[in-house]
XYZ file of C-alpha atoms in Angstrom:
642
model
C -37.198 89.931 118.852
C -38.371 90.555 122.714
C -39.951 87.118 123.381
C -42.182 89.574 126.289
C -42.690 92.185 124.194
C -46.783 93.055 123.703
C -45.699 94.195 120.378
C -44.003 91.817 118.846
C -44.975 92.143 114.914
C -44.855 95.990 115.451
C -41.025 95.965 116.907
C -40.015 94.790 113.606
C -41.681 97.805 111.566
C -39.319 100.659 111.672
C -41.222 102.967 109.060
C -43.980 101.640 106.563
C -41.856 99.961 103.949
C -41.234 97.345 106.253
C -44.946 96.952 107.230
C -45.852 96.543 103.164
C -43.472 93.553 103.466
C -45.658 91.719 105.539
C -48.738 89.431 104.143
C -52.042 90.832 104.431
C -53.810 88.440 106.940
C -50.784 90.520 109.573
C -52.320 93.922 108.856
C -54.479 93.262 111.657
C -52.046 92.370 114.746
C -49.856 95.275 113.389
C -53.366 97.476 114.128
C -53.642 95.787 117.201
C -50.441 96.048 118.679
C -50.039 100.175 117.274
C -53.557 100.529 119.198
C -51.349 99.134 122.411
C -48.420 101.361 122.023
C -50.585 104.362 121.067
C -52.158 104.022 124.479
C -49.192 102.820 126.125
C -47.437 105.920 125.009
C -50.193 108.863 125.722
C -50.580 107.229 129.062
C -47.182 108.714 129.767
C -47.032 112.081 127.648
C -50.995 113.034 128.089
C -52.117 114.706 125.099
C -54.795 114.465 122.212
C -56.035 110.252 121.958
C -59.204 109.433 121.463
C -59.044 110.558 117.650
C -55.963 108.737 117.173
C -57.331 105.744 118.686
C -60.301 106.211 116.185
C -57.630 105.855 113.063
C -55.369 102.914 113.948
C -56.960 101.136 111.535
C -57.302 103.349 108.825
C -53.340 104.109 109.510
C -52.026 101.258 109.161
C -54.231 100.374 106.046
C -52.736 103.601 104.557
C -49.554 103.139 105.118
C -49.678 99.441 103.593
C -51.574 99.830 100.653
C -50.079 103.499 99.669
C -46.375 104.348 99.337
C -45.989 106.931 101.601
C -43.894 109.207 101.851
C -43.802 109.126 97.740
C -47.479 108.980 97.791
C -48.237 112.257 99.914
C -50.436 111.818 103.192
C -52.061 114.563 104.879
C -53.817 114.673 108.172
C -56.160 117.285 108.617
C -55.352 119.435 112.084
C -52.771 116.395 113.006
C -53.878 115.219 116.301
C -55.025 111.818 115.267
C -51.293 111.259 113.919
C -49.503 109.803 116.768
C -50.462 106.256 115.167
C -48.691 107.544 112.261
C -45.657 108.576 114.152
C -44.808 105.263 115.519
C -45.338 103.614 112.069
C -42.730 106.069 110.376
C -39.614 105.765 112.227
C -40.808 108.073 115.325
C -41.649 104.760 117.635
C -38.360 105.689 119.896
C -39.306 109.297 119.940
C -42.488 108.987 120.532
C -42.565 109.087 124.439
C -41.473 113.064 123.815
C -44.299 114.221 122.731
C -45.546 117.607 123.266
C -42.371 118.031 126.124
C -39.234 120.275 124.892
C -37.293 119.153 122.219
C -39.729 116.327 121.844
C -41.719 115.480 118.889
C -44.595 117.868 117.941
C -48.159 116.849 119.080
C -48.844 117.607 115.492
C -47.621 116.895 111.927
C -44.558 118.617 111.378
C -42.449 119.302 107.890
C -39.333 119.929 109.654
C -40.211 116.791 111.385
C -40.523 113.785 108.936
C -40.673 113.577 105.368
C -43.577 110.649 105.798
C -45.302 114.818 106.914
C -45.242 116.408 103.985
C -48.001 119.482 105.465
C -47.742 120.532 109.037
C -51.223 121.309 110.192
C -52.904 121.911 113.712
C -55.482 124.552 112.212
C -58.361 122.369 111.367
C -59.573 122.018 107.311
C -57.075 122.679 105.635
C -55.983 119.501 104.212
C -57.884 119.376 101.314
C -56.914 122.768 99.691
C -53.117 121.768 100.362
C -53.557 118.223 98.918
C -55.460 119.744 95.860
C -51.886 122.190 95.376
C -49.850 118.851 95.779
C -51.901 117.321 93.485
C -51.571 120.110 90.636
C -47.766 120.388 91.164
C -47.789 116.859 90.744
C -49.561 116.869 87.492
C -47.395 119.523 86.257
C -44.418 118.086 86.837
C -45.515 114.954 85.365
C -45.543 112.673 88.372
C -47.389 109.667 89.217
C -47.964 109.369 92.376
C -50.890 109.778 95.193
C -52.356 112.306 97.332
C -54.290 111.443 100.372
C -56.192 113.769 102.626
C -57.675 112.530 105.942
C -60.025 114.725 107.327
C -62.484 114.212 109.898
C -66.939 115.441 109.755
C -65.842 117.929 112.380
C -63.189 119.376 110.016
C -65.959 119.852 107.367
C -67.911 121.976 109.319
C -65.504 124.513 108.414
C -65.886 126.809 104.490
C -62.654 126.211 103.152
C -62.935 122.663 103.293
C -66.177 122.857 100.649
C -64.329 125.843 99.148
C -60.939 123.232 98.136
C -63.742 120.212 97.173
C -65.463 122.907 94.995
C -62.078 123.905 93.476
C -61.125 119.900 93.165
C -64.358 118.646 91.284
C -64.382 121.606 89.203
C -60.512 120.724 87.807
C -61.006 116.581 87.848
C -58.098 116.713 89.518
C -56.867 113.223 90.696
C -57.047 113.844 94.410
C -58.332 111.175 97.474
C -60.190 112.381 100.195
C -60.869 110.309 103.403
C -64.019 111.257 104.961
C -63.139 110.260 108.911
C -66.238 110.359 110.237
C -66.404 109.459 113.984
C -68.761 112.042 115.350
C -71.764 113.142 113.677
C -72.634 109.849 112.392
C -73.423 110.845 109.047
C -73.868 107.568 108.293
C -75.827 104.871 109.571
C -74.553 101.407 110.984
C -72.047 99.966 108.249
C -72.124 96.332 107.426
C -71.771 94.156 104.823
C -74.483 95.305 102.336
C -72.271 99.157 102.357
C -68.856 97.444 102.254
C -70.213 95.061 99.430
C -71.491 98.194 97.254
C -67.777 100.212 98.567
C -66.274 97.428 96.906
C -68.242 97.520 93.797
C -68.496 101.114 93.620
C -64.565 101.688 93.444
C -63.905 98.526 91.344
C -62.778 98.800 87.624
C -65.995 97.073 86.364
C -68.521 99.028 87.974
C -66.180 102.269 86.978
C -65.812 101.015 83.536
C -69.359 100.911 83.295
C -70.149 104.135 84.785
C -68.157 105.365 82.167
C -69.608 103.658 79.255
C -73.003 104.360 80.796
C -72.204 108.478 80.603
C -70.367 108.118 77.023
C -74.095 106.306 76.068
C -76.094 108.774 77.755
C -74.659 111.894 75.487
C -76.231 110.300 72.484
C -79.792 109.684 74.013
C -82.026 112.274 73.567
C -81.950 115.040 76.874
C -84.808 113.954 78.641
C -83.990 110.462 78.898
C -80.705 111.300 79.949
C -81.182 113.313 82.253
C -83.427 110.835 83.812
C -81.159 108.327 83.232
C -78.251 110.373 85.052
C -80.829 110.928 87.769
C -81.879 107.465 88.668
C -78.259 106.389 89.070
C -77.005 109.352 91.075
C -80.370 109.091 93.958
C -79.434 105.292 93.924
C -76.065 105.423 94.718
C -76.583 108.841 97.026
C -79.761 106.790 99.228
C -77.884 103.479 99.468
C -74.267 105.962 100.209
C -76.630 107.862 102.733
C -74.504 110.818 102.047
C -72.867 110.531 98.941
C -74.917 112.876 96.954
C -73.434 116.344 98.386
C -69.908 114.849 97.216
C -71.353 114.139 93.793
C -72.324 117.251 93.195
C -69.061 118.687 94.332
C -67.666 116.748 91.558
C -66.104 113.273 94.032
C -66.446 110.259 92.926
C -68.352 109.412 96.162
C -67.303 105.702 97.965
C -68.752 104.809 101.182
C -70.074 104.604 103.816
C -67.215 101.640 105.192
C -66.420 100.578 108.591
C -63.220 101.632 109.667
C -61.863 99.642 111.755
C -62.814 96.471 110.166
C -59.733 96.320 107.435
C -61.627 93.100 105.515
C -63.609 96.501 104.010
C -60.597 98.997 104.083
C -57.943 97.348 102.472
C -59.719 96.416 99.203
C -61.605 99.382 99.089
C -57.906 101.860 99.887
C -56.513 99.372 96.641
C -59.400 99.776 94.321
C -59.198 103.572 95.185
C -55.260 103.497 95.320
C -55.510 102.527 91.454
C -58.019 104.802 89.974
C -56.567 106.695 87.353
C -59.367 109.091 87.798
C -60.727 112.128 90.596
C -61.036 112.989 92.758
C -62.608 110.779 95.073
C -64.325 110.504 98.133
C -63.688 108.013 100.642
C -66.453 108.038 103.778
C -65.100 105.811 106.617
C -66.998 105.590 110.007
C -64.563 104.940 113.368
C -65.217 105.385 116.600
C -63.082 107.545 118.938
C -61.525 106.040 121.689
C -61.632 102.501 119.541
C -60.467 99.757 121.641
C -59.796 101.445 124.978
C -62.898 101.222 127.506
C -63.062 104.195 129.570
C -62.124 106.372 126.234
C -65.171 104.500 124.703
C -67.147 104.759 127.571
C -66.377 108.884 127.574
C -68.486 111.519 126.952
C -65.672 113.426 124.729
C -63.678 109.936 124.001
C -60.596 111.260 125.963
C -60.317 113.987 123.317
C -57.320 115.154 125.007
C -55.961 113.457 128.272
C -52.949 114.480 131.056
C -50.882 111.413 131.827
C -53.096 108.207 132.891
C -53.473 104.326 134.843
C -53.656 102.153 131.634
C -55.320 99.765 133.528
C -58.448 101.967 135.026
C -58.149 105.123 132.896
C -57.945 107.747 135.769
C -56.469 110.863 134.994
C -53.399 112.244 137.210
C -55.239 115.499 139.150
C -52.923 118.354 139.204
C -53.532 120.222 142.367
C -55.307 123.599 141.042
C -54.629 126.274 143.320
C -56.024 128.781 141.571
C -59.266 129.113 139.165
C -58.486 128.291 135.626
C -59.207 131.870 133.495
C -61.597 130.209 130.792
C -63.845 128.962 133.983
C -63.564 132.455 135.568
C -64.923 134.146 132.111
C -68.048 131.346 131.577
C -68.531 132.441 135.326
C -68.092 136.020 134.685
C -70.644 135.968 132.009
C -73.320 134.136 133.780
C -73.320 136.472 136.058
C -73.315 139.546 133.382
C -76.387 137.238 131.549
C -78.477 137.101 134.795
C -78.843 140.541 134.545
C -79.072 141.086 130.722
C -80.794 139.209 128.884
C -79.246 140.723 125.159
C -76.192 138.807 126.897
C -75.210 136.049 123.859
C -72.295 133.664 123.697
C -70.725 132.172 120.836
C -68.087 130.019 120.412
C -66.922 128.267 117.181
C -66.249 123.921 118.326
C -64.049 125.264 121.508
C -67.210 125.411 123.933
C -65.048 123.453 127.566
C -61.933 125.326 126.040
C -62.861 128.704 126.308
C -65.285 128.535 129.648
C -68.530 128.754 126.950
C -70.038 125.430 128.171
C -70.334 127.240 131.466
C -72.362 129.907 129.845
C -74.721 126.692 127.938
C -75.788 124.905 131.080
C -76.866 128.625 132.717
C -78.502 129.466 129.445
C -78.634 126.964 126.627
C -80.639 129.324 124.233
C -78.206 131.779 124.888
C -75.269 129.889 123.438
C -73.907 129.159 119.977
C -71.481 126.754 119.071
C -71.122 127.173 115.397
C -68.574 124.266 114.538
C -65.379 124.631 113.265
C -65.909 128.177 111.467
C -64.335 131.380 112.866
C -65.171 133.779 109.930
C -68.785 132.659 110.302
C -68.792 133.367 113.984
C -67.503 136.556 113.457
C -70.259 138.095 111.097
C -72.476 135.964 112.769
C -71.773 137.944 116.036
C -72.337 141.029 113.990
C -75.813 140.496 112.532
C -76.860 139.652 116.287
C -75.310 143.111 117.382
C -76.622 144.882 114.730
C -80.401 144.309 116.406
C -79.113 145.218 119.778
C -77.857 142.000 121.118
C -75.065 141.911 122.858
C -72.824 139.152 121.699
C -69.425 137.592 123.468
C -67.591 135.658 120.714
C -65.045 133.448 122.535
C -62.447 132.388 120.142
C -58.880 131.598 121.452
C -56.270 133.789 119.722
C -54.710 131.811 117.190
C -58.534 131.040 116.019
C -59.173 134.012 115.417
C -56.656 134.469 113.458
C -59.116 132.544 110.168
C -61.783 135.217 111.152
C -59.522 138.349 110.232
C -61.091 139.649 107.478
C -64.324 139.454 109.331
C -63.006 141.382 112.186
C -62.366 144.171 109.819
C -65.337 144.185 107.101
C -67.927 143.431 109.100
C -67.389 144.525 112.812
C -64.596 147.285 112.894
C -65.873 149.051 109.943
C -69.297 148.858 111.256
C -68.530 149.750 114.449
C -70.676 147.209 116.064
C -70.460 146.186 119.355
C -69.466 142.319 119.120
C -67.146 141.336 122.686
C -64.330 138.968 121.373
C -62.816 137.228 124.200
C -59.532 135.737 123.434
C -58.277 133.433 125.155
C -55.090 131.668 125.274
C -53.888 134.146 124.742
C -49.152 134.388 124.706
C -47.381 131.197 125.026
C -49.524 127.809 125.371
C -46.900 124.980 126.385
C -47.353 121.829 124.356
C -49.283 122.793 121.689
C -46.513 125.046 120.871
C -45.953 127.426 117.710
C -49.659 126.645 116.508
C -51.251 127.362 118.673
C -49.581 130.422 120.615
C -51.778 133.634 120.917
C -48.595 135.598 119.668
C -50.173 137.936 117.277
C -53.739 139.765 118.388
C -52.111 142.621 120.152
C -50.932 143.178 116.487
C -53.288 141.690 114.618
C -56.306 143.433 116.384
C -54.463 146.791 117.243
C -54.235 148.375 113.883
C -57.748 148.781 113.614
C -59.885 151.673 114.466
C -63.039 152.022 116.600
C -61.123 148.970 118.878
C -61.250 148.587 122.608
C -58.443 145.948 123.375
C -58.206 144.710 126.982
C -55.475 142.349 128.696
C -56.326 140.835 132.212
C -53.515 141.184 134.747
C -55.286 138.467 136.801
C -58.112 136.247 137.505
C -60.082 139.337 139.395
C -59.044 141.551 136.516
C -60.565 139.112 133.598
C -63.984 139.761 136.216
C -63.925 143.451 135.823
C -63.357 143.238 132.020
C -65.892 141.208 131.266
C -68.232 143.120 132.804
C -66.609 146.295 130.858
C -67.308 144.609 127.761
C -71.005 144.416 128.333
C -70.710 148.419 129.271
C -69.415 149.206 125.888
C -72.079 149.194 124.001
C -70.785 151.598 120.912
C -67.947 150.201 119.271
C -66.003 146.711 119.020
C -64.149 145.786 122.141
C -61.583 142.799 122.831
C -60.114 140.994 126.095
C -56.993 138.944 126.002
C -56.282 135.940 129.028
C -53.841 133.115 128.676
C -54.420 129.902 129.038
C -54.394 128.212 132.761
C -54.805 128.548 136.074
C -54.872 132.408 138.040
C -52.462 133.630 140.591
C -54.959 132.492 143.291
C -56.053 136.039 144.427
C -59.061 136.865 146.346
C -62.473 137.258 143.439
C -64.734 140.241 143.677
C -68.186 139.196 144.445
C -69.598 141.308 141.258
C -67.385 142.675 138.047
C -67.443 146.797 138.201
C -66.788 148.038 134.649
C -63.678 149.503 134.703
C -62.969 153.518 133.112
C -62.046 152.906 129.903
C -58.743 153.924 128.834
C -57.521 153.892 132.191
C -54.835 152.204 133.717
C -53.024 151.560 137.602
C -49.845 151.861 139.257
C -49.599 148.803 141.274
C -46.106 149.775 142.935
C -44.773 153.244 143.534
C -40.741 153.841 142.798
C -38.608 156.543 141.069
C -35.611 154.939 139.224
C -37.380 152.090 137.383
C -40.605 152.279 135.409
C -42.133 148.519 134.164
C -45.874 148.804 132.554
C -47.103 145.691 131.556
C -49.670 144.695 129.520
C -51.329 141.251 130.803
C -50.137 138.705 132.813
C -46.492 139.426 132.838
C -47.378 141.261 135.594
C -46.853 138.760 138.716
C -43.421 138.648 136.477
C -43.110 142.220 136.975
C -43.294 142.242 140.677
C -40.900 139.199 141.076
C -38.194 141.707 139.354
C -38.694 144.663 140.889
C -38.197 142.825 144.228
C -35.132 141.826 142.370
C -34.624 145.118 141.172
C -34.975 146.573 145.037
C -32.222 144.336 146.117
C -29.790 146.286 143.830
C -30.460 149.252 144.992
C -32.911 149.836 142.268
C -36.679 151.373 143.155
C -39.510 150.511 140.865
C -42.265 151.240 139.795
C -45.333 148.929 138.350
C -48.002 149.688 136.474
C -50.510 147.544 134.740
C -51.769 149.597 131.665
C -54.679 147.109 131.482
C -56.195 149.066 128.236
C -53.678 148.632 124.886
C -56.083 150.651 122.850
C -57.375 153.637 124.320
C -54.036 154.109 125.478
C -53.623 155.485 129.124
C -51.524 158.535 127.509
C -51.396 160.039 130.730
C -49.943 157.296 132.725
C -47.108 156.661 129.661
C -46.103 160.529 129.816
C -45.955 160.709 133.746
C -44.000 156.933 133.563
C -41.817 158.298 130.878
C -40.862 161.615 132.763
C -40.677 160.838 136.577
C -37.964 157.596 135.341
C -34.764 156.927 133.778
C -35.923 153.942 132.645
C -39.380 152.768 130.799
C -39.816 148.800 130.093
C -43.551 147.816 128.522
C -43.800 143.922 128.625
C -46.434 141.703 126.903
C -47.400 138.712 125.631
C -47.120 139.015 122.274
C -45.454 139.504 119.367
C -43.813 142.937 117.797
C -46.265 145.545 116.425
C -48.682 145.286 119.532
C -48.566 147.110 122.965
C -45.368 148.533 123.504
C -44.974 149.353 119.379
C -48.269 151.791 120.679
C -46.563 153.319 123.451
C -43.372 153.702 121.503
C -45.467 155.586 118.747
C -47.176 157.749 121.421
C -43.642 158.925 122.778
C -42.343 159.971 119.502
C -45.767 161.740 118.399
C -45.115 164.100 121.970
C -41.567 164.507 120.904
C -40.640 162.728 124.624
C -37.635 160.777 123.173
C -36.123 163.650 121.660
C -34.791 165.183 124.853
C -32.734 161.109 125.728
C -34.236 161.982 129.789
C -35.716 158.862 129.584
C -34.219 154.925 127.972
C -37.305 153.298 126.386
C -37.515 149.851 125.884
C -40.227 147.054 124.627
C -40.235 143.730 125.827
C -41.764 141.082 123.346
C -42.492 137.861 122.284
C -39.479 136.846 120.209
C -39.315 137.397 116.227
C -39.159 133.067 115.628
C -42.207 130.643 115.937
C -41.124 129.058 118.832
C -41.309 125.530 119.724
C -43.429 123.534 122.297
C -42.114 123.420 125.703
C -43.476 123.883 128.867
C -44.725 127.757 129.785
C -42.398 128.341 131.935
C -39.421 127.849 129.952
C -40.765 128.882 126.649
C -41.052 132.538 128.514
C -37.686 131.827 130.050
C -36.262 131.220 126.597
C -38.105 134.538 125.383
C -37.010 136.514 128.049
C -40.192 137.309 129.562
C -39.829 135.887 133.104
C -38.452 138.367 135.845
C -35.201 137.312 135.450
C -35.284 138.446 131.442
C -36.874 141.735 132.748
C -34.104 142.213 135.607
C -31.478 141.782 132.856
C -33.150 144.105 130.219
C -33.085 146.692 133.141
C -29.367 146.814 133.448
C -28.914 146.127 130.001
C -30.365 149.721 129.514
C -28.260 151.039 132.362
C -25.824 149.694 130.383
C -24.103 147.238 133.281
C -23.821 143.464 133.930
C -26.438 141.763 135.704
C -24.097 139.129 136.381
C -21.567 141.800 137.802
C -24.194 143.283 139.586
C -25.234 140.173 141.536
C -22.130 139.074 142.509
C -21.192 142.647 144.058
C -24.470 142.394 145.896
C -23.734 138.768 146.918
C-alpha cells in the first residue's frame, strides 16, 4: 500500500466484494476517500458531479450491504454512477471518461456486468427493475433488485406508470427514492432514522402483518378506521410516504443519506425483506462534501475540467455564440413583439437557451420537469386557443414525446414550434444522447415544416419563420455548440418557406446540405477546386417542403448530386432520393446520386470532430465520396496533384 496515497483503504478495493470484507466501522473512510477520488477524477475529465457527489454514501452502502452484481443495481439516467465505477473494478479507467474509447459517462451493459441496464434517458429504472424482478421470480431466483432514482426522475409518467404496475403485482422490488432537490422531505434526524429503523425491522413488519390478518375479521367500519389511523400516522411522521402507499410500496423514510449510522441498518433490514416492493426515501445533498459544488446554484451539475483546490472552471475561449443562446435570444426578440409568444421546455431550461427566454418573460415560460409527452400536448392545448408555443426539447428528448407529436399536433394540425436542439453528433455524451433520428423520425409525417440551420444567422431567420407559420406544425433542427462566428442580423426575416440557396456556383459537382455540414461543404469543394473539380453548394435549409425546384435544376445542370446531413437514414436525402425517382430523373443515369448520412451503428462517445470524421461527414469524407462516384482514387488523385 502507497504510504502517500489519500486513499489508502480505497486502493485496496478493486470491485465491491472486497469492500464487504471490510468491518463496518470502515464503511465510512471508504465513503470518504471515493468522495476524494470522485472529485479528484472529474477535476480532470469534466463531466456530470454534483449528483454523484450527492450518492457516495448511498454507493458505497449499496455495494456493501447488497451483492452486486448478483443482486441487480440500477441507476436511473446514470450520471450519478461514477462513484460506482471506481468501486467496481473501473478505478484505473476511470480518468477516460466521456473521451474516445474511454468509459461511458453513463451506465453501460457492454461495459460492466456490476451495469446490468444502460440508461442516460431519465425514469426508466423502475419499469426495467420491475422486468428484472419478474424474470427473476420466474426463473426461481433469489436475489435483489435495486433501483436508484432521483425526485427529479419522478417528475416524469412512466416512473408512476412502473410503481403502479409494481404495487399492483407485490412484486419484490426496492426502490431508492434519491431525493436531493425538491426537498420532499423535511430536515432528517434521529426521530426519522429511529422510525426508518423500526419501520423496515421484522418486528414492526411482523406486526403490520398480524395487525392486517386481525383487521379482516373486525367488522368494516372499524377496519377501515383502523387501516386509516395507521396509514395517516406513518404517511405525516414519513412526510411523504402516503403517495407510495397507495401505489402499493411499502413506504421507508425519510433517512439522511449521507449519514451511513441510518443507511446501513436501514439498506439490511430492507436487503432482507422477503416482501414488496418497497420504498426507500433518502435525502443527499448534491455537491456533498466539495465547497464551491455546495456553495453552487446548480451543485456543479455538470462541470469542464477544474482547480480542486478553488473550484474554477477551465474557460474555453468561445469565438463564436453558442446556438442554444442565439435561439433564447432569437425568441426574446420574436416575444417583444408578440405577446402569444410561449416557451416550454421539459427540465433542460440553460440547455436549450429557454432560461434566456424566463428572465425576459418569466410568465411566458414553462419548465414542465422531466416529461416530454406532457410538453408536447401541453404545447398543443396552448395552440389550440391561439397561442403560439416554442417547445424546446433537444432531439433525443423528443424522441419519449413521439406519439404526441403525431396524435395530438400533426394530426391536428396545430401550430406548436419544436425547436430541437442538439441536434447530429454530441461528443461525450455519445450514442444517448445523439440527435441522429428527427430528420426521420419527424419527416414521415404530414402537415410538417422541418427546418435545419446552416449557421448561427440562419437559426435567427428560422426562428422568426416559425412564429410566421401560424397553420400547421413546424420544426427547427441546431446542434449543439458554438456557431461559425459569422456576422448576426440585427432582426430575424422569415424566410419563404420551401425555399432554399445556392451558396456557391459550379458545374461539375453538386453538394446540398441539409444543416451544419455546410462549413464542411465549403472546406471540400475548395478541395474539390484543387482537382480540377468545380462545385457547386447549396444549403436546402427546408427538408420538408422540399425545394423541388432547386433538386431538379441540381440534379440536371451536374454529373454529380451529394445531399449531406446530420442524421440518420430515412431523413433528408431519403426525401430527395424519393423526389428524383417520382420525376423519373434517375432513369436517364445523366446524373450519379448519392446520400451522405449518419452511419447505420450507435456510435460511441468521442469528441465531435472525430465522431464525424469516423462517419464520414467532415470534408475530407465528402471529397472522397465525390471521387468515389467518379469512380477514381482520392488517394491517386492527390498525389498526381501533389
Amino acid at each position: 500500500m502507497n504510504a502517500y496515497s489519500k486513499t489508502p483503504l480505497l486502493d485496496t478495493i478493486r470491485t465491491p466484494e472486497d469492500l464487504r470484507k471490510l468491518k463496518i466501522e470502515q464503511v465510512r473512510q471508504v465513503a470518504d476517500e471515493l468522495r476524494q477520488e470522485t472529485i479528484d477524477a472529474v477535476s480532470v475529465t469534466g463531466g456530470h458531479f454534483g449528483a454523484g457527489l450527492g450518492v457516495v454514501e448511498l454507493t458505497t452502502a449499496i455495494h456493501y450491504v447488497f451483492d452486486t452484481p448478483r443482486d441487480r443495481l440500477i441507476w436511473d439516467v446514470g450520471h450519478q454512477a461514477y462513484p460506482h465505477k471506481i468501486l467496481t473494478g473501473r478505478r484505473d479507467r476511470i480518468r477516460t471518461l466521456r473521451t474516445g474509447g474511454g468509459l461511458s459517462g453513463f451506465t453501460k451493459r457492454s461495459e460492466s456486468d456490476y451495469d446490468p441496464f444502460g440508461a442516460a434517458h431519465s425514469s426508466t429504472s423502475i419499469s426495467a427493475g420491475l422486468g428484472m424482478a419478474v424474470a427473476r421470480d420466474l426463473s426461481g431466483g433469489k436475489n435483489n433488485v435495486i433501483a436508484v432514482i432521483g425526485d427529479g426522475a419522478m417528475s416524469a409518467g412512466m416512473a408512476y406508470e412502473a410503481m403502479n404496475n409494481a404495487g399492483a403485482m407485490n412484486s419484490r422490488l426496492i426502490v431508492i427514492l434519491n431525493d436531493n432537490d425538491m426537498s420532499i422531505a423535511p430536515p432528517v434526524g434521529a426521530m426519522s432514522a429511529y422510525l426508518s429503523r423500526l419501520y423496515s425491522g421484522k418486528t414492526y413488519r411482523t406486526l403490520r402483518d398480524a395487525a392486517k390478518q386481525i383487521n379482516k375479521r373486525l367488522p368494516k367500519i372499524i377496519a377501515n378506521r383502523a387501516n386509516r389511523v395507521e396509514e395517516y400516522s406513518r404517511g405525516f411522521m414519513m412526510d411523504g410516504g402516503t403517495l407510495f402507499e397507495e401505489l402499493g410500496f411499502y413506504y421507508v423514510g425519510p433517512i439522511d443519506g449521507h449519514n451511513l449510522d441510518h443507511l446501513l441498518p436501514v439498506l439490511k433490514n430492507v436487503r432482507d425483506m422477503e416482501t414488496g416492493p418497497i420504498l426507500v426515501h433518502v435525502v443527499t445533498q448534491k455537491g456533498k462534501g466539495y465547497g464551491p459544488a455546495e456553495a453552487s446554484a446548480d451543485k456543479y451539475h455538470a462541470v469542464v475540467k477544474f482547480d480542486v483546490a478553488t473550484g474554477t472552471q477551465a474557460k474555453a475561449k468561445p469565438n463564436a455564440p453558442a446556438y442554444q443562446n442565439v435561439f433564447g435570444q432569437s425568441l426574446v426578440k420574436e416575444a417583444q413583439k408578440d405577446d402569444k409568444i410561449v416557451a416550454i421546455t421539459a427540465a433542460m431550461p440553460s440547455g436549450t437557451g429557454v432560461d434566456i427566454f424566463n428572465k425576459a418573460f418569466p410568465d411566458r415560460t414553462f419548465d414542465v420537469g422531466i416529461a416530454e409527452q406532457h410538453a408536447v400536448t401541453f404545447a398543443a392545448g396552448l395552440a389550440s386557443e391561439g397561442y403560439k408555443p416554442f417547445c424546446a426539447i433537444y432531439s433525443t428528448f423528443l424522441q419519449r414525446g413521439y406519439d404526441q407529436i403525431v396524435h395530438d399536433v400533426a394530426i391536428q394540425n396545430l401550430p406548436v414550434r419544436f425547436a430541437i436542439d442538439r441536434a447530429g453528433l454530441v461528443g461525450a455524451d455519445g450514442a444517448t444522447h445523439a440527435g441522429s433520428f428527427d430528420n426521420a423520425y419527424l419527416g414521415c409525417l404530414p402537415n410538417m415544416v422541418i427546418m435545419a440551420a446552416a449557421d448561427e444567422a440562419e437559426l435567427v431567420h428560422m426562428v422568426a419563420t416559425q412564429v410566421a407559420i401560424d397553420d400547421r406544425p413546424s420544426s427547427l433542427r441546431y446542434p449543439r455548440g458554438e456557431g461559425r462566428g459569422i456576422e448576426m442580423p440585427e432582426v430575424g426575416i422569415p424566410l419563404e418557406i420551401g425555399k432554399g440557396r445556392v451558396i456557391r456556383q459550379g458545374s461539375k459537382i453538386a453538394l446540398l446540405s441539409f444543416g451544419t455540414r455546410l462549413a464542411e461543404c465549403e472546406k471540400a469543394a475548395d478541395e474539390l477546386a484543387a482537382h480540377g473539380l468545380s462545385t457547386t453548394i447549396a444549403d436546402a435549409r427546408f427538408m420538408k417542403p422540399l425545394d423541388t425546384e432547386l433538386v431538379l435544376k441540381l440534379a440536371r445542370d451536374h454529373e454529380i448530386l451529394i445531399t449531406i446531413e446530420e442524421g440518420s437514414v430515412g431523413g433528408f436525402g431519403s426525401h430527395v432520393a424519393q423526389y428524383l425517382t417520382d420525376q423519373g430523373v434517375l432513369d436517364t443515369g445523366m446524373v450519379k446520386f448519392r446520400s451522405m448520412v449518419l452511419p447505420d451503428v450507435f456510435q460511441d462517445h468521442d469528441t465531435p470532430a472525430a465522431m464525424y470524421g469516423r462517419a464520414g461527414l467532415d470534408a475530407k469524407g465528402i471529397v472522397a465520396k465525390v471521387f468515389e462516384a467518379l469512380g477514381k482514387d482520392v488517394k491517386a488523385e492527390t498525389v498526381k496533384l501533389a
